[in-house]
C-alpha positions as CSV (number, residue, x, y, z in Angstrom):
1,D,0.0,0.0,0.0
2,M,1.7,3.2,-1.3
3,G,-0.7,5.6,0.4
4,V,0.4,9.0,1.6
5,N,-0.8,11.2,4.5
6,V,-2.6,14.3,3.3
7,A,-3.5,17.4,5.3
8,V,-6.3,19.7,4.0
9,V,-6.2,23.2,5.4
10,G,-9.4,25.1,5.2
11,V,-11.3,21.9,4.8
12,T,-14.7,23.3,5.7
13,G,-14.6,26.2,3.1
14,A,-16.0,26.2,-0.4
15,V,-12.7,25.0,-2.0
16,G,-11.8,22.7,0.9
17,T,-15.1,20.9,0.6
18,E,-14.4,20.5,-3.2
19,M,-10.9,19.2,-2.5
20,L,-12.3,16.3,-0.4
21,R,-14.7,15.4,-3.2
22,V,-11.9,15.5,-5.8
23,L,-9.5,13.4,-3.7
24,E,-12.3,10.8,-3.3
25,R,-13.5,10.8,-6.8
26,R,-10.0,10.4,-8.3
27,D,-9.0,7.7,-5.8
28,F,-6.1,9.6,-4.5
29,P,-4.0,7.1,-2.5
30,I,-4.5,8.4,1.0
31,D,-3.5,6.5,4.2
32,E,-4.4,9.2,6.6
33,L,-6.5,12.3,5.9
34,R,-6.0,15.1,8.4
35,P,-8.8,17.8,8.0
36,L,-7.6,21.1,9.4
37,A,-9.5,24.4,10.0
38,S,-9.7,27.3,12.4
39,S,-10.7,26.8,16.0
40,R,-14.2,27.8,14.9
41,S,-14.6,24.6,12.9
42,A,-12.5,22.3,15.1
43,G,-14.8,19.6,16.5
44,K,-16.9,19.5,13.4
45,S,-16.4,16.5,11.2
46,V,-16.2,15.9,7.4
47,V,-17.2,12.8,5.5
48,F,-14.5,11.2,3.5
49,R,-14.9,7.8,1.8
50,G,-18.0,7.2,3.8
51,K,-16.4,7.8,7.1
52,E,-16.7,10.7,9.4
53,V,-13.3,12.3,10.1
54,Q,-12.9,14.9,12.9
55,V,-11.8,18.3,11.9
56,Q,-8.7,19.4,13.9
57,E,-7.6,22.9,14.8
58,L,-4.7,24.1,12.6
59,T,-1.6,24.6,14.7
60,A,2.2,24.6,14.2
61,D,2.3,20.9,14.9
62,S,-0.5,19.9,12.5
63,F,1.8,18.6,9.8
64,E,3.8,16.0,11.8
65,G,3.8,12.8,9.7
66,M,2.0,14.4,6.8
67,N,3.4,14.0,3.2
68,I,1.2,16.5,1.3
69,G,-0.6,19.6,2.5
70,L,-3.4,21.1,0.5
71,F,-3.9,24.7,1.6
72,S,-7.0,26.7,0.9
73,A,-7.7,29.0,3.8
74,G,-6.6,32.4,2.7
75,G,-3.2,34.0,2.1
76,G,-2.6,35.1,5.7
77,I,-3.1,31.5,7.0
78,S,-0.8,30.2,4.3
79,R,1.9,32.7,5.1
80,D,1.7,31.8,8.8
81,F,1.5,28.0,8.5
82,V,3.1,26.8,5.3
83,P,6.6,27.2,6.8
84,Y,5.6,24.7,9.6
85,A,4.4,22.2,7.0
86,V,7.7,22.6,5.0
87,K,9.7,22.1,8.2
88,S,7.8,18.9,8.8
89,N,8.8,17.7,5.3
90,C,5.2,18.0,4.1
91,V,5.1,19.3,0.5
92,V,2.5,22.0,0.2
93,V,0.2,22.8,-2.8
94,D,-1.0,26.3,-1.9
95,N,-4.3,27.6,-3.4
96,T,-3.8,31.2,-2.1
97,S,-1.9,34.1,-3.6
98,A,0.7,34.0,-0.8
99,F,3.6,32.5,-2.7
100,R,2.5,32.5,-6.3
101,M,4.9,35.2,-7.4
102,D,7.9,34.0,-5.3
103,E,10.8,33.3,-7.7
104,D,11.6,29.9,-6.1
105,V,7.9,28.7,-6.0
106,P,6.6,26.9,-9.2
107,L,3.2,28.2,-10.3
108,V,1.7,25.3,-12.0
109,V,-1.2,24.2,-14.3
110,P,-0.2,20.5,-15.0
111,E,-1.4,20.6,-18.7
112,V,0.8,23.7,-19.3
113,N,4.0,23.5,-17.2
114,A,4.1,20.2,-15.1
115,N,7.8,20.2,-15.8
116,R,8.2,22.9,-13.1
117,I,6.8,20.8,-10.3
118,S,10.1,19.0,-9.7
119,E,11.8,22.4,-9.0
120,H,9.9,23.0,-5.8
121,N,11.5,23.8,-2.4
122,G,8.6,22.5,-0.4
123,V,5.9,24.7,-1.9
124,I,4.0,24.6,-5.2
125,A,1.4,27.4,-5.9
126,N,-2.0,26.9,-7.5
127,P,-2.7,29.9,-9.8
128,N,-5.8,32.1,-9.5
129,C,-9.0,30.5,-10.8
130,S,-9.4,32.9,-13.6
131,T,-5.7,32.5,-14.6
132,I,-5.9,28.7,-14.8
133,Q,-8.7,28.5,-17.4
134,L,-7.1,31.3,-19.4
135,V,-3.6,29.7,-19.7
136,L,-5.1,26.3,-20.7
137,V,-6.4,28.0,-23.8
138,L,-3.5,30.5,-24.4
139,K,-0.6,28.0,-24.1
140,P,-1.4,25.8,-27.2
141,I,-2.0,28.9,-29.3
142,H,1.1,30.6,-28.0
143,D,3.2,27.5,-28.8
144,A,1.6,27.3,-32.3
145,V,1.8,30.9,-33.4
146,K,3.3,33.3,-30.8
147,I,0.7,35.5,-29.1
148,K,1.5,39.3,-29.1
149,R,-1.3,40.6,-26.9
150,V,-4.3,39.4,-25.0
151,V,-7.3,41.4,-23.7
152,V,-9.5,39.5,-21.1
153,S,-12.8,40.5,-19.5
154,T,-14.1,38.1,-16.9
155,Y,-17.5,37.3,-15.6
156,Q,-16.7,35.6,-12.3
157,A,-19.0,33.5,-10.1
158,V,-19.6,34.5,-6.4
159,S,-18.4,31.1,-5.1
160,G,-14.9,32.5,-5.8
161,A,-15.5,34.8,-2.8
162,G,-16.2,31.8,-0.6
163,Y,-19.2,30.0,0.9
164,N,-20.6,33.1,2.6
165,A,-20.8,34.9,-0.7
166,L,-23.1,32.2,-2.1
167,V,-25.4,32.7,0.9
168,E,-25.3,36.5,0.4
169,L,-26.3,36.3,-3.3
170,K,-29.1,33.9,-2.4
171,N,-30.4,36.0,0.5
172,E,-30.1,39.3,-1.4
173,T,-31.9,37.9,-4.4
174,E,-34.8,36.7,-2.2
175,H,-34.8,40.1,-0.4
176,I,-35.2,42.0,-3.7
177,L,-37.8,39.6,-5.1
178,S,-39.9,39.9,-2.0
179,E,-39.9,43.7,-2.4
180,K,-39.0,44.4,1.3
181,S,-38.7,48.0,2.1
182,E,-35.8,47.8,4.5
183,E,-32.2,47.9,3.3
184,F,-30.5,44.5,2.7
185,D,-27.7,43.9,5.3
186,R,-24.7,42.8,3.2
187,S,-21.3,41.8,4.5
188,I,-19.3,40.2,1.7
189,F,-19.8,42.6,-1.2
190,P,-19.5,46.4,-1.1
191,H,-22.5,46.8,-3.4
192,Q,-25.6,44.8,-4.4
193,I,-24.5,41.6,-6.3
194,A,-27.9,40.3,-7.2
195,F,-29.1,41.5,-10.6
196,N,-25.8,43.4,-11.0
197,A,-22.2,43.3,-12.2
198,L,-19.4,44.5,-10.0
199,P,-16.1,45.6,-11.7
200,Q,-14.3,44.7,-8.5
201,L,-14.5,41.3,-6.9
202,P,-14.9,41.1,-3.1
203,Q,-14.1,43.7,-0.5
204,S,-10.5,42.4,-0.3
205,D,-10.0,43.1,-4.0
206,A,-8.3,46.4,-3.5
207,F,-7.4,49.0,-6.2
208,K,-3.7,49.5,-7.0
209,E,-2.0,52.8,-7.8
210,N,-2.4,52.0,-11.5
211,G,-6.2,51.8,-11.2
212,Y,-6.2,48.0,-11.6
213,T,-7.6,45.7,-8.9
214,D,-5.6,42.9,-7.2
215,E,-7.5,40.3,-9.2
216,E,-6.6,42.0,-12.5
217,M,-2.9,42.3,-11.5
218,K,-2.9,38.6,-10.4
219,M,-4.1,37.5,-13.7
220,I,-1.6,39.6,-15.6
221,N,1.5,38.6,-13.5
222,E,0.5,34.9,-13.1
223,T,-0.1,34.5,-16.8
224,K,3.3,35.9,-17.7
225,K,5.0,33.7,-15.1
226,I,3.3,30.5,-16.3
227,L,3.9,31.2,-20.0
228,E,7.5,32.2,-19.2
229,D,7.5,35.0,-21.7
230,N,8.4,38.6,-20.7
231,S,7.4,40.0,-24.0
232,F,3.8,38.7,-23.5
233,R,1.3,41.6,-23.3
234,I,-2.0,41.2,-21.5
235,T,-4.6,43.5,-20.0
236,T,-7.6,42.5,-17.9
237,T,-10.9,43.6,-16.4
238,T,-12.3,41.3,-13.8
239,V,-16.0,41.4,-13.0
240,R,-18.2,39.6,-10.4
241,V,-21.6,38.5,-11.7
242,P,-24.5,36.9,-9.9
243,V,-23.6,33.4,-10.9
244,F,-23.1,30.6,-8.3
245,R,-20.5,28.5,-10.0
246,G,-18.3,28.9,-13.1
247,H,-16.2,31.7,-14.4
248,S,-16.7,33.0,-17.9
249,E,-14.1,35.0,-19.8
250,S,-14.2,37.0,-23.0
251,V,-10.7,36.6,-24.5
252,N,-9.3,38.6,-27.4
253,I,-6.0,37.3,-28.8
254,E,-3.6,39.0,-31.2
255,T,-1.0,36.6,-32.7
256,E,2.3,37.2,-34.6
257,G,1.3,35.0,-37.6
258,S,-2.1,34.3,-39.1
259,F,-4.2,31.8,-37.3
260,S,-7.8,31.1,-38.4
261,A,-10.8,30.4,-36.2
262,D,-10.8,26.8,-37.8
263,Q,-7.2,26.3,-36.9
264,A,-7.9,27.4,-33.4
265,R,-10.9,25.1,-33.1
266,D,-8.8,22.2,-34.3
267,L,-5.8,22.9,-32.1
268,L,-7.9,23.5,-28.9
269,S,-10.1,20.4,-29.5
270,R,-6.8,18.4,-29.3
271,S,-5.5,20.2,-26.2
272,E,-5.5,18.4,-22.8
273,G,-8.2,19.7,-20.4
274,V,-10.0,21.8,-23.0
275,V,-13.3,21.0,-24.7
276,V,-14.5,23.0,-27.7
277,L,-18.2,23.7,-27.7
278,D,-18.7,25.8,-30.7
279,D,-21.7,25.5,-33.0
280,P,-23.6,28.8,-33.4
281,S,-26.3,27.2,-35.6
282,K,-27.3,25.0,-32.6
283,Q,-26.8,27.8,-30.0
284,L,-23.9,25.7,-28.7
285,Y,-21.3,27.6,-26.6
286,P,-19.9,27.2,-23.1
287,L,-22.2,28.2,-20.2
288,A,-21.4,28.5,-16.5
289,T,-24.5,26.4,-15.7
290,D,-23.1,23.5,-17.9
291,A,-19.5,23.9,-16.7
292,A,-20.4,23.7,-13.0
293,G,-19.4,20.3,-11.6
294,K,-17.2,19.5,-14.6
295,D,-13.4,19.1,-14.8
296,D,-12.8,20.5,-18.2
297,T,-12.4,24.1,-19.4
298,F,-14.8,24.9,-22.2
299,V,-14.2,27.2,-25.2
300,G,-16.5,28.5,-27.9
301,R,-17.6,31.6,-29.9
302,I,-14.2,31.2,-31.6
303,R,-14.1,33.8,-34.4
304,E,-11.7,36.0,-36.2
305,D,-11.2,39.6,-35.1
306,S,-11.0,41.6,-38.3
307,S,-10.1,44.8,-36.4
308,V,-6.4,43.7,-36.1
309,E,-4.0,41.9,-38.4
310,N,-4.1,38.5,-36.8
311,G,-6.9,38.4,-34.2
312,L,-9.2,35.9,-32.5
313,N,-12.0,36.2,-30.1
314,M,-13.2,33.3,-27.8
315,W,-15.4,32.6,-24.8
316,V,-13.8,30.5,-22.1
317,V,-15.8,28.9,-19.2
318,S,-14.7,26.6,-16.3
319,D,-15.8,25.7,-12.8
320,N,-13.8,28.0,-10.6
321,L,-14.0,25.6,-7.6
322,L,-12.8,22.6,-9.7
323,K,-10.2,23.3,-12.4
324,G,-9.9,26.8,-11.0
325,A,-9.0,25.5,-7.5
326,A,-9.5,22.0,-6.0
327,L,-9.0,19.9,-9.1
328,N,-5.8,21.7,-10.2
329,A,-4.3,21.4,-6.7
330,V,-5.1,17.6,-6.6
331,Q,-3.6,17.2,-10.1
332,I,-0.4,18.8,-8.9
333,A,-0.4,16.5,-5.9
334,E,-0.9,13.5,-8.2
335,K,2.2,14.6,-10.2
336,L,4.1,14.9,-7.0
337,L,3.5,11.2,-6.3
């Protein structure tokens, strides 16, 4: 029995819950699962492979005897506790932004740059959810016909802001539909999210000096790091929409050489982790409602952009909790084995 001991940090959160499902569904070879969370959740239990497992409070000693640590409890927690895991010889796959841009930390999407995993010094970073689905589509095209510039606008689901954000959207929608006179008491979003589109993600998505948000800069910097190309030009606008699960992205690509929509469809349909859904005559294109619960990243509305020399537009959709988070982390852990 070649099983490993796996600690899951933030196990009761939206991504942590998904991590357990993915580990179970993919038959990840686990001897001992150690579910970890804040003192608030300690004492709760999670169900894994049909058994109830007690959630333990995350402490400096939580990683003794653990081989792999999957972290998804926010950047501050990762900054504080990942060093303890590494000291205990527990290799960390971190789903926060804490270490993504560190020079000695590989930032990995297995279909794109699995070769970087072996260079880790105890920590491998999972990219941002909106970055992962983007690079899955950009990498094959960039390899085939160098990309000069990318313009991305996102339509991001509220589950990206955590479990409480899902509750807030549901409650706010009910509040508005019931036409109550009193003001809705919101805590996650700075503005109404129901029936709205916010050009800033959660409250923590601060604006930078340059007028971009944290999320926009994450996408820009992470994409460049993963594609390992400093000449790569990309600009982003990230938007939160009242969708429960699944991020959608409008992607405009300008390439060095000519590359037709048909060539793009053919290439992407052969690319690992990507499914082309593109038949306008049948109203077939990727939808967040269809991508929810699925492992793949879906692409459609592939068409030439005649406003530039060599341009393509496409619509890219993926489940932000799966490939955007939990699944990608588990795939990295599988490669570690």
